Amino acid sequence: MRDPSGEGLPGRLVVEDWDGLTFRVNRAAYRSPEVFQAERARMWGRTWLYLGHETEIAAPDDFLTRTLGGRPLIFCRDSGGEVRAFLNSCPHRGTVLCRENEGSAKLFQCFYHAWTFRNSGEVAAIPGKDAYEAAGEGFLDSMRLRPVPRLESHEGFVFVAFDPDVPPLLDHLGDAADYMTMLTEQHAAGMEVLLGTQKYGVRGNWKLAVENAMDGYHFSPTHNTFVGYLRETGFAVTDDDQYAYNLGNGHSLLVLTGHGGRISMLWEPRFGEDEKRRTEEHRAEMDRRLGPERARYVADESHILFVFPNLLLFDLEGLGIRQLEPASAGRTDVRAWQLAPRGEDDETRALRMKTMVSFVGPGGLATPDDIEAYEAVQRGIEATAADPREGIDYSDMSRGMDDEVKGVQGRSIDEGAMRGFWRHWVDALGTEDGLAVTGQRPERFLEGRNVR
């Protein structure tokens, strides 16, 4: 493995040419094991990562096990109700401590030597404890479960960091924070993650999943079956009045108004007349609670939000949370959940789930198309891997650069959101020559907007 500081990595990972209006990414960024190891060290090891939602561990003693950046973790609510995250490694000899995916437990016991720990981290029992008495009183304290260095939450979304010196979470989230707040404002009773996790693996680099999510350009050609279905049911699909925003720190947003309806907020014919009545009642309540302008942003727009580096929020027909876990340069593990209003009636909940899984679920009309697309990219970029010709082993993301020069807000079918991601990615990777810029970069890139 090469130096994770970035030394020895492929040069000119991103080439930005404002004279020729081209933006290109070296395909080694998707293939290289050295790039992958540098990402683990410089990104997953040094920034905030989405771990899970507080409602997944709703009661004291609830726990889940997750892996982030290759590190096994225990995500739990201790017996006193505090949300915690520990390294899932016994302090004694390093054995994976908790081997269940989820459950409820006050204690975690290592199967190897039976050391036992409370879910607040303290040592509860050691077989043959007298053998350690000579080590003094501080020994037990030194053998507590190892918490992650940093843990913070925003609107119930829990993030962790393996670097104790990262800035506060809200500084990292920046403008993305308010779009996360919008999710909680959709219903007065609040939101909760529904039971059940969708898990699947993709034979492709994690950055292809980010690109795909921020790529409105592919929607109609790739998902033509779904587009045809919407049109047949009476919904007018359009690319008009849909935009992309760079929210800073690698975060980005697509605003979609011609994608489809939204359960309880934006009705479309396939939802049925009962849902139309419920939607009208709920929208009137939102106008009273949030004010008409804020309610319009919350309810009438569909959003796809990417929070760098591992969280995607699909606020479309329903609310999908998707967490990316890179397993290697060419493989990504995905975990997905559904976020829904607390106390929702059974009829609406059933419609919500049916609609959600029909598009963004693993077996829906969109996700299999998307997975095939980025797996096809991963296979296809091998064709240019050994080509010595200048510029051949690069992928193009230039669409919409002319509008950036003119100061025109980028559209969802342009590639400006991807360009914002890649600029931040190069900066986070920390390579001296990773970004090559030619010509005069516009003073203003895509900007967020005031939705308050």
PDB file of C-alpha atoms in Angstrom, residues 20-230:
ATOM      1  CA  GLY A  20     -12.231  24.583 -23.283  1.00  0.00           C
ATOM      2  CA  LEU A  21     -15.216  24.254 -20.877  1.00  0.00           C
ATOM      3  CA  THR A  22     -14.352  20.691 -19.941  1.00  0.00           C
ATOM      4  CA  PHE A  23     -14.200  18.893 -16.599  1.00  0.00           C
ATOM      5  CA  ARG A  24     -12.656  15.425 -16.544  1.00  0.00           C
ATOM      6  CA  VAL A  25     -11.968  12.824 -13.874  1.00  0.00           C
ATOM      7  CA  ASN A  26      -9.120  10.318 -14.082  1.00  0.00           C
ATOM      8  CA  ARG A  27     -10.671   6.849 -14.079  1.00  0.00           C
ATOM      9  CA  ALA A  28      -7.961   5.625 -11.732  1.00  0.00           C
ATOM     10  CA  ALA A  29     -10.047   7.360  -9.050  1.00  0.00           C
ATOM     11  CA  TYR A  30     -12.563   4.515  -9.408  1.00  0.00           C
ATOM     12  CA  ARG A  31     -10.120   1.624  -9.900  1.00  0.00           C
ATOM     13  CA  SER A  32      -6.974   2.286  -7.901  1.00  0.00           C
ATOM     14  CA  PRO A  33      -6.453   0.368  -4.612  1.00  0.00           C
ATOM     15  CA  GLU A  34      -4.043   3.146  -3.605  1.00  0.00           C
ATOM     16  CA  VAL A  35      -6.743   5.781  -4.059  1.00  0.00           C
ATOM     17  CA  PHE A  36      -9.145   3.614  -2.039  1.00  0.00           C
ATOM     18  CA  GLN A  37      -6.678   3.291   0.846  1.00  0.00           C
ATOM     19  CA  ALA A  38      -6.038   7.046   0.775  1.00  0.00           C
ATOM     20  CA  GLU A  39      -9.798   7.654   0.961  1.00  0.00           C
ATOM     21  CA  ARG A  40     -10.060   5.375   3.979  1.00  0.00           C
ATOM     22  CA  ALA A  41      -7.317   7.334   5.741  1.00  0.00           C
ATOM     23  CA  ARG A  42      -8.063  10.883   4.595  1.00  0.00           C
ATOM     24  CA  MET A  43     -11.861  10.895   4.253  1.00  0.00           C
ATOM     25  CA  TRP A  44     -13.454   8.083   6.248  1.00  0.00           C
ATOM     26  CA  GLY A  45     -10.815   8.528   8.938  1.00  0.00           C
ATOM     27  CA  ARG A  46     -10.988  12.327   9.177  1.00  0.00           C
ATOM     28  CA  THR A  47     -14.557  13.490   8.664  1.00  0.00           C
ATOM     29  CA  TRP A  48     -18.065  12.972   9.998  1.00  0.00           C
ATOM     30  CA  LEU A  49     -19.766   9.749   8.894  1.00  0.00           C
ATOM     31  CA  TYR A  50     -23.461   8.947   9.091  1.00  0.00           C
ATOM     32  CA  LEU A  51     -24.001   6.052  11.521  1.00  0.00           C
ATOM     33  CA  GLY A  52     -27.757   5.732  11.980  1.00  0.00           C
ATOM     34  CA  HIS A  53     -30.950   7.330  13.235  1.00  0.00           C
ATOM     35  CA  GLU A  54     -31.842   7.715  16.898  1.00  0.00           C
ATOM     36  CA  THR A  55     -35.236   6.069  16.351  1.00  0.00           C
ATOM     37  CA  GLU A  56     -33.493   2.835  15.304  1.00  0.00           C
ATOM     38  CA  ILE A  57     -32.466   2.457  18.939  1.00  0.00           C
ATOM     39  CA  ALA A  58     -35.623   3.891  20.427  1.00  0.00           C
ATOM     40  CA  ALA A  59     -35.574   2.229  23.859  1.00  0.00           C
ATOM     41  CA  PRO A  60     -32.861   1.954  26.525  1.00  0.00           C
ATOM     42  CA  ASP A  61     -30.641  -1.124  25.949  1.00  0.00           C
ATOM     43  CA  ASP A  62     -31.396  -1.274  22.189  1.00  0.00           C
ATOM     44  CA  PHE A  63     -28.323  -1.883  20.047  1.00  0.00           C
ATOM     45  CA  LEU A  64     -27.236  -2.318  16.425  1.00  0.00           C
ATOM     46  CA  THR A  65     -23.931  -3.280  14.881  1.00  0.00           C
ATOM     47  CA  ARG A  66     -22.648  -1.387  11.842  1.00  0.00           C
ATOM     48  CA  THR A  67     -19.388  -1.040   9.925  1.00  0.00           C
ATOM     49  CA  LEU A  68     -18.095   2.385   8.880  1.00  0.00           C
ATOM     50  CA  GLY A  69     -14.836   2.900   7.035  1.00  0.00           C
ATOM     51  CA  GLY A  70     -14.096  -0.792   7.583  1.00  0.00           C
ATOM     52  CA  ARG A  71     -14.388  -0.439  11.389  1.00  0.00           C
ATOM     53  CA  PRO A  72     -16.967  -2.593  13.224  1.00  0.00           C
ATOM     54  CA  LEU A  73     -19.063  -0.487  15.616  1.00  0.00           C
ATOM     55  CA  ILE A  74     -21.735  -0.954  18.282  1.00  0.00           C
ATOM     56  CA  PHE A  75     -24.485   1.676  18.014  1.00  0.00           C
ATOM     57  CA  CYS A  76     -26.600   1.592  21.178  1.00  0.00           C
ATOM     58  CA  ARG A  77     -28.740   3.400  23.702  1.00  0.00           C
ATOM     59  CA  ASP A  78     -27.428   2.603  27.160  1.00  0.00           C
ATOM     60  CA  SER A  79     -29.577   1.704  30.160  1.00  0.00           C
ATOM     61  CA  GLY A  80     -29.809   5.385  31.086  1.00  0.00           C
ATOM     62  CA  GLY A  81     -31.079   6.337  27.615  1.00  0.00           C
ATOM     63  CA  GLU A  82     -27.888   7.926  26.248  1.00  0.00           C
ATOM     64  CA  VAL A  83     -26.961   7.285  22.616  1.00  0.00           C
ATOM     65  CA  ARG A  84     -23.469   5.795  22.312  1.00  0.00           C
ATOM     66  CA  ALA A  85     -21.137   4.294  19.738  1.00  0.00           C
ATOM     67  CA  PHE A  86     -18.264   1.969  20.624  1.00  0.00           C
ATOM     68  CA  LEU A  87     -15.592   0.226  18.602  1.00  0.00           C
ATOM     69  CA  ASN A  88     -16.841  -3.363  18.320  1.00  0.00           C
ATOM     70  CA  SER A  89     -13.579  -4.824  19.579  1.00  0.00           C
ATOM     71  CA  CYS A  90     -12.949  -6.328  23.008  1.00  0.00           C
ATOM     72  CA  PRO A  91     -10.347  -4.191  24.851  1.00  0.00           C
ATOM     73  CA  HIS A  92      -8.793  -7.426  26.142  1.00  0.00           C
ATOM     74  CA  ARG A  93      -7.589  -9.152  22.961  1.00  0.00           C
ATOM     75  CA  GLY A  94      -9.502  -7.439  20.164  1.00  0.00           C
ATOM     76  CA  THR A  95     -12.223 -10.013  19.464  1.00  0.00           C
ATOM     77  CA  VAL A  96     -15.428  -8.721  17.858  1.00  0.00           C
ATOM     78  CA  LEU A  97     -17.480  -8.228  21.002  1.00  0.00           C
ATOM     79  CA  CYS A  98     -21.085  -8.048  19.781  1.00  0.00           C
ATOM     80  CA  ARG A  99     -21.838 -10.577  17.047  1.00  0.00           C
ATOM     81  CA  GLU A 100     -25.569  -9.937  16.667  1.00  0.00           C
ATOM     82  CA  ASN A 101     -26.912  -7.448  14.118  1.00  0.00           C
ATOM     83  CA  GLU A 102     -29.405  -5.953  16.543  1.00  0.00           C
ATOM     84  CA  GLY A 103     -31.184  -6.586  19.810  1.00  0.00           C
ATOM     85  CA  SER A 104     -31.613  -5.410  23.377  1.00  0.00           C
ATOM     86  CA  ALA A 105     -28.947  -6.000  26.016  1.00  0.00           C
ATOM     87  CA  LYS A 106     -27.639  -4.354  29.151  1.00  0.00           C
ATOM     88  CA  LEU A 107     -24.351  -6.276  28.843  1.00  0.00           C
ATOM     89  CA  PHE A 108     -22.018  -7.314  26.040  1.00  0.00           C
ATOM     90  CA  GLN A 109     -19.953 -10.438  26.713  1.00  0.00           C
ATOM     91  CA  CYS A 110     -16.964 -11.540  24.669  1.00  0.00           C
ATOM     92  CA  PHE A 111     -17.324 -15.200  23.652  1.00  0.00           C
ATOM     93  CA  TYR A 112     -13.536 -15.738  23.696  1.00  0.00           C
ATOM     94  CA  HIS A 113     -12.644 -15.084  27.365  1.00  0.00           C
ATOM     95  CA  ALA A 114     -16.059 -14.008  28.745  1.00  0.00           C
ATOM     96  CA  TRP A 115     -15.042 -10.462  29.614  1.00  0.00           C
ATOM     97  CA  THR A 116     -18.318  -8.584  30.093  1.00  0.00           C
ATOM     98  CA  PHE A 117     -19.114  -4.892  29.634  1.00  0.00           C
ATOM     99  CA  ARG A 118     -22.098  -2.675  30.432  1.00  0.00           C
ATOM    100  CA  ASN A 119     -23.718  -0.865  27.521  1.00  0.00           C
ATOM    101  CA  SER A 120     -22.327   2.369  28.970  1.00  0.00           C
ATOM    102  CA  GLY A 121     -18.814   1.004  28.462  1.00  0.00           C
ATOM    103  CA  GLU A 122     -17.673  -0.006  31.974  1.00  0.00           C
ATOM    104  CA  VAL A 123     -16.198  -3.408  32.719  1.00  0.00           C
ATOM    105  CA  ALA A 124     -18.889  -5.495  34.427  1.00  0.00           C
ATOM    106  CA  ALA A 125     -17.023  -8.760  34.996  1.00  0.00           C
ATOM    107  CA  ILE A 126     -13.687 -10.448  34.292  1.00  0.00           C
ATOM    108  CA  PRO A 127     -13.225 -14.180  34.954  1.00  0.00           C
ATOM    109  CA  GLY A 128     -10.358 -14.620  37.386  1.00  0.00           C
ATOM    110  CA  LYS A 129     -10.364 -10.928  38.203  1.00  0.00           C
ATOM    111  CA  ASP A 130      -7.930 -11.450  41.099  1.00  0.00           C
ATOM    112  CA  ALA A 131      -5.140 -12.074  38.566  1.00  0.00           C
ATOM    113  CA  TYR A 132      -5.261  -8.347  37.734  1.00  0.00           C
ATOM    114  CA  GLU A 133      -5.422  -6.923  41.272  1.00  0.00           C
ATOM    115  CA  ALA A 134      -1.733  -6.070  41.299  1.00  0.00           C
ATOM    116  CA  ALA A 135      -2.293  -3.713  38.360  1.00  0.00           C
ATOM    117  CA  GLY A 136      -4.149  -1.337  40.659  1.00  0.00           C
ATOM    118  CA  GLU A 137      -7.456   0.498  40.615  1.00  0.00           C
ATOM    119  CA  GLY A 138      -6.877   2.078  37.227  1.00  0.00           C
ATOM    120  CA  PHE A 139      -6.774  -1.236  35.383  1.00  0.00           C
ATOM    121  CA  LEU A 140     -10.535  -1.714  35.035  1.00  0.00           C
ATOM    122  CA  ASP A 141     -10.997   1.865  33.880  1.00  0.00           C
ATOM    123  CA  SER A 142      -8.297   1.404  31.247  1.00  0.00           C
ATOM    124  CA  MET A 143     -10.167  -1.624  29.877  1.00  0.00           C
ATOM    125  CA  ARG A 144     -13.507   0.092  29.244  1.00  0.00           C
ATOM    126  CA  LEU A 145     -15.102  -0.209  25.824  1.00  0.00           C
ATOM    127  CA  ARG A 146     -13.507   2.234  23.413  1.00  0.00           C
ATOM    128  CA  PRO A 147     -15.986   4.925  22.348  1.00  0.00           C
ATOM    129  CA  VAL A 148     -15.662   6.571  18.957  1.00  0.00           C
ATOM    130  CA  PRO A 149     -13.735   9.837  19.384  1.00  0.00           C
ATOM    131  CA  ARG A 150     -16.707  12.016  18.387  1.00  0.00           C
ATOM    132  CA  LEU A 151     -20.475  11.508  18.257  1.00  0.00           C
ATOM    133  CA  GLU A 152     -23.073  14.173  17.489  1.00  0.00           C
ATOM    134  CA  SER A 153     -26.578  14.179  16.044  1.00  0.00           C
ATOM    135  CA  HIS A 154     -28.735  16.548  14.024  1.00  0.00           C
ATOM    136  CA  GLU A 155     -32.502  16.082  13.822  1.00  0.00           C
ATOM    137  CA  GLY A 156     -32.094  12.480  14.964  1.00  0.00           C
ATOM    138  CA  PHE A 157     -29.405  11.650  12.384  1.00  0.00           C
ATOM    139  CA  VAL A 158     -26.375  10.357  14.298  1.00  0.00           C
ATOM    140  CA  PHE A 159     -22.864  10.962  12.984  1.00  0.00           C
ATOM    141  CA  VAL A 160     -19.501   9.763  14.283  1.00  0.00           C
ATOM    142  CA  ALA A 161     -15.907  10.708  13.561  1.00  0.00           C
ATOM    143  CA  PHE A 162     -12.712   8.749  14.165  1.00  0.00           C
ATOM    144  CA  ASP A 163     -10.684  11.976  14.362  1.00  0.00           C
ATOM    145  CA  PRO A 164     -11.219  13.851  17.647  1.00  0.00           C
ATOM    146  CA  ASP A 165     -10.224  17.140  16.015  1.00  0.00           C
ATOM    147  CA  VAL A 166     -12.960  17.368  13.382  1.00  0.00           C
ATOM    148  CA  PRO A 167     -15.001  20.594  13.511  1.00  0.00           C
ATOM    149  CA  PRO A 168     -18.487  20.513  15.062  1.00  0.00           C
ATOM    150  CA  LEU A 169     -21.051  18.523  13.101  1.00  0.00           C
ATOM    151  CA  LEU A 170     -23.129  21.565  12.138  1.00  0.00           C
ATOM    152  CA  ASP A 171     -20.018  23.204  10.679  1.00  0.00           C
ATOM    153  CA  HIS A 172     -19.513  20.110   8.543  1.00  0.00           C
ATOM    154  CA  LEU A 173     -23.167  19.951   7.455  1.00  0.00           C
ATOM    155  CA  GLY A 174     -23.419  23.638   6.604  1.00  0.00           C
ATOM    156  CA  ASP A 175     -26.370  24.334   4.304  1.00  0.00           C
ATOM    157  CA  ALA A 176     -27.210  20.624   4.152  1.00  0.00           C
ATOM    158  CA  ALA A 177     -28.426  20.827   7.762  1.00  0.00           C
ATOM    159  CA  ASP A 178     -31.561  22.786   6.897  1.00  0.00           C
ATOM    160  CA  TYR A 179     -32.617  20.291   4.236  1.00  0.00           C
ATOM    161  CA  MET A 180     -32.337  17.587   6.894  1.00  0.00           C
ATOM    162  CA  THR A 181     -34.498  19.762   9.146  1.00  0.00           C
ATOM    163  CA  MET A 182     -37.075  19.909   6.359  1.00  0.00           C
ATOM    164  CA  LEU A 183     -37.515  16.153   6.654  1.00  0.00           C
ATOM    165  CA  THR A 184     -38.521  16.456  10.300  1.00  0.00           C
ATOM    166  CA  GLU A 185     -40.894  19.339   9.518  1.00  0.00           C
ATOM    167  CA  GLN A 186     -43.016  17.312   7.104  1.00  0.00           C
ATOM    168  CA  HIS A 187     -45.226  16.019   9.913  1.00  0.00           C
ATOM    169  CA  ALA A 188     -46.026  17.579  13.272  1.00  0.00           C
ATOM    170  CA  ALA A 189     -45.631  14.242  15.075  1.00  0.00           C
ATOM    171  CA  GLY A 190     -42.050  13.840  13.830  1.00  0.00           C
ATOM    172  CA  MET A 191     -40.400  11.057  11.855  1.00  0.00           C
ATOM    173  CA  GLU A 192     -39.088   7.584  12.609  1.00  0.00           C
ATOM    174  CA  VAL A 193     -37.091   4.925  10.788  1.00  0.00           C
ATOM    175  CA  LEU A 194     -39.244   1.893  10.038  1.00  0.00           C
ATOM    176  CA  LEU A 195     -38.117  -1.564  11.107  1.00  0.00           C
ATOM    177  CA  GLY A 196     -36.055  -3.465   8.570  1.00  0.00           C
ATOM    178  CA  THR A 197     -32.863  -2.753   6.665  1.00  0.00           C
ATOM    179  CA  GLN A 198     -32.384  -3.245   2.952  1.00  0.00           C
ATOM    180  CA  LYS A 199     -28.843  -4.476   2.308  1.00  0.00           C
ATOM    181  CA  TYR A 200     -27.184  -5.045  -1.014  1.00  0.00           C
ATOM    182  CA  GLY A 201     -23.755  -4.971  -2.611  1.00  0.00           C
ATOM    183  CA  VAL A 202     -22.755  -3.144  -5.778  1.00  0.00           C
ATOM    184  CA  ARG A 203     -19.788  -4.168  -7.925  1.00  0.00           C
ATOM    185  CA  GLY A 204     -18.771  -0.567  -8.389  1.00  0.00           C
ATOM    186  CA  ASN A 205     -16.884   2.259  -6.725  1.00  0.00           C
ATOM    187  CA  TRP A 206     -18.768   4.271  -4.089  1.00  0.00           C
ATOM    188  CA  LYS A 207     -18.285   7.526  -6.007  1.00  0.00           C
ATOM    189  CA  LEU A 208     -20.352   6.134  -8.870  1.00  0.00           C
ATOM    190  CA  ALA A 209     -23.292   5.879  -6.460  1.00  0.00           C
ATOM    191  CA  VAL A 210     -22.821   9.557  -5.561  1.00  0.00           C
ATOM    192  CA  GLU A 211     -22.616  10.566  -9.211  1.00  0.00           C
ATOM    193  CA  ASN A 212     -25.718   8.581 -10.076  1.00  0.00           C
ATOM    194  CA  ALA A 213     -27.747  10.198  -7.305  1.00  0.00           C
ATOM    195  CA  MET A 214     -26.686  13.700  -8.402  1.00  0.00           C
ATOM    196  CA  ASP A 215     -27.288  12.965 -12.083  1.00  0.00           C
ATOM    197  CA  GLY A 216     -30.710  14.050 -13.308  1.00  0.00           C
ATOM    198  CA  TYR A 217     -29.424  13.666 -16.869  1.00  0.00           C
ATOM    199  CA  HIS A 218     -29.893   9.884 -16.775  1.00  0.00           C
ATOM    200  CA  PHE A 219     -33.443   9.872 -15.383  1.00  0.00           C
ATOM    201  CA  SER A 220     -35.467   9.703 -18.594  1.00  0.00           C
ATOM    202  CA  PRO A 221     -33.239   7.400 -20.696  1.00  0.00           C
ATOM    203  CA  THR A 222     -32.286   4.985 -17.905  1.00  0.00           C
ATOM    204  CA  HIS A 223     -35.653   4.879 -16.131  1.00  0.00           C
ATOM    205  CA  ASN A 224     -37.855   5.063 -19.236  1.00  0.00           C
ATOM    206  CA  THR A 225     -40.111   2.285 -17.903  1.00  0.00           C
ATOM    207  CA  PHE A 226     -40.913   4.341 -14.797  1.00  0.00           C
ATOM    208  CA  VAL A 227     -41.297   7.561 -16.822  1.00  0.00           C
ATOM    209  CA  GLY A 228     -43.744   5.788 -19.129  1.00  0.00           C
ATOM    210  CA  TYR A 229     -45.657   4.451 -16.138  1.00  0.00           C
ATOM    211  CA  LEU A 230     -46.008   7.939 -14.635  1.00  0.00           C
TER     212      LEU A 230
END
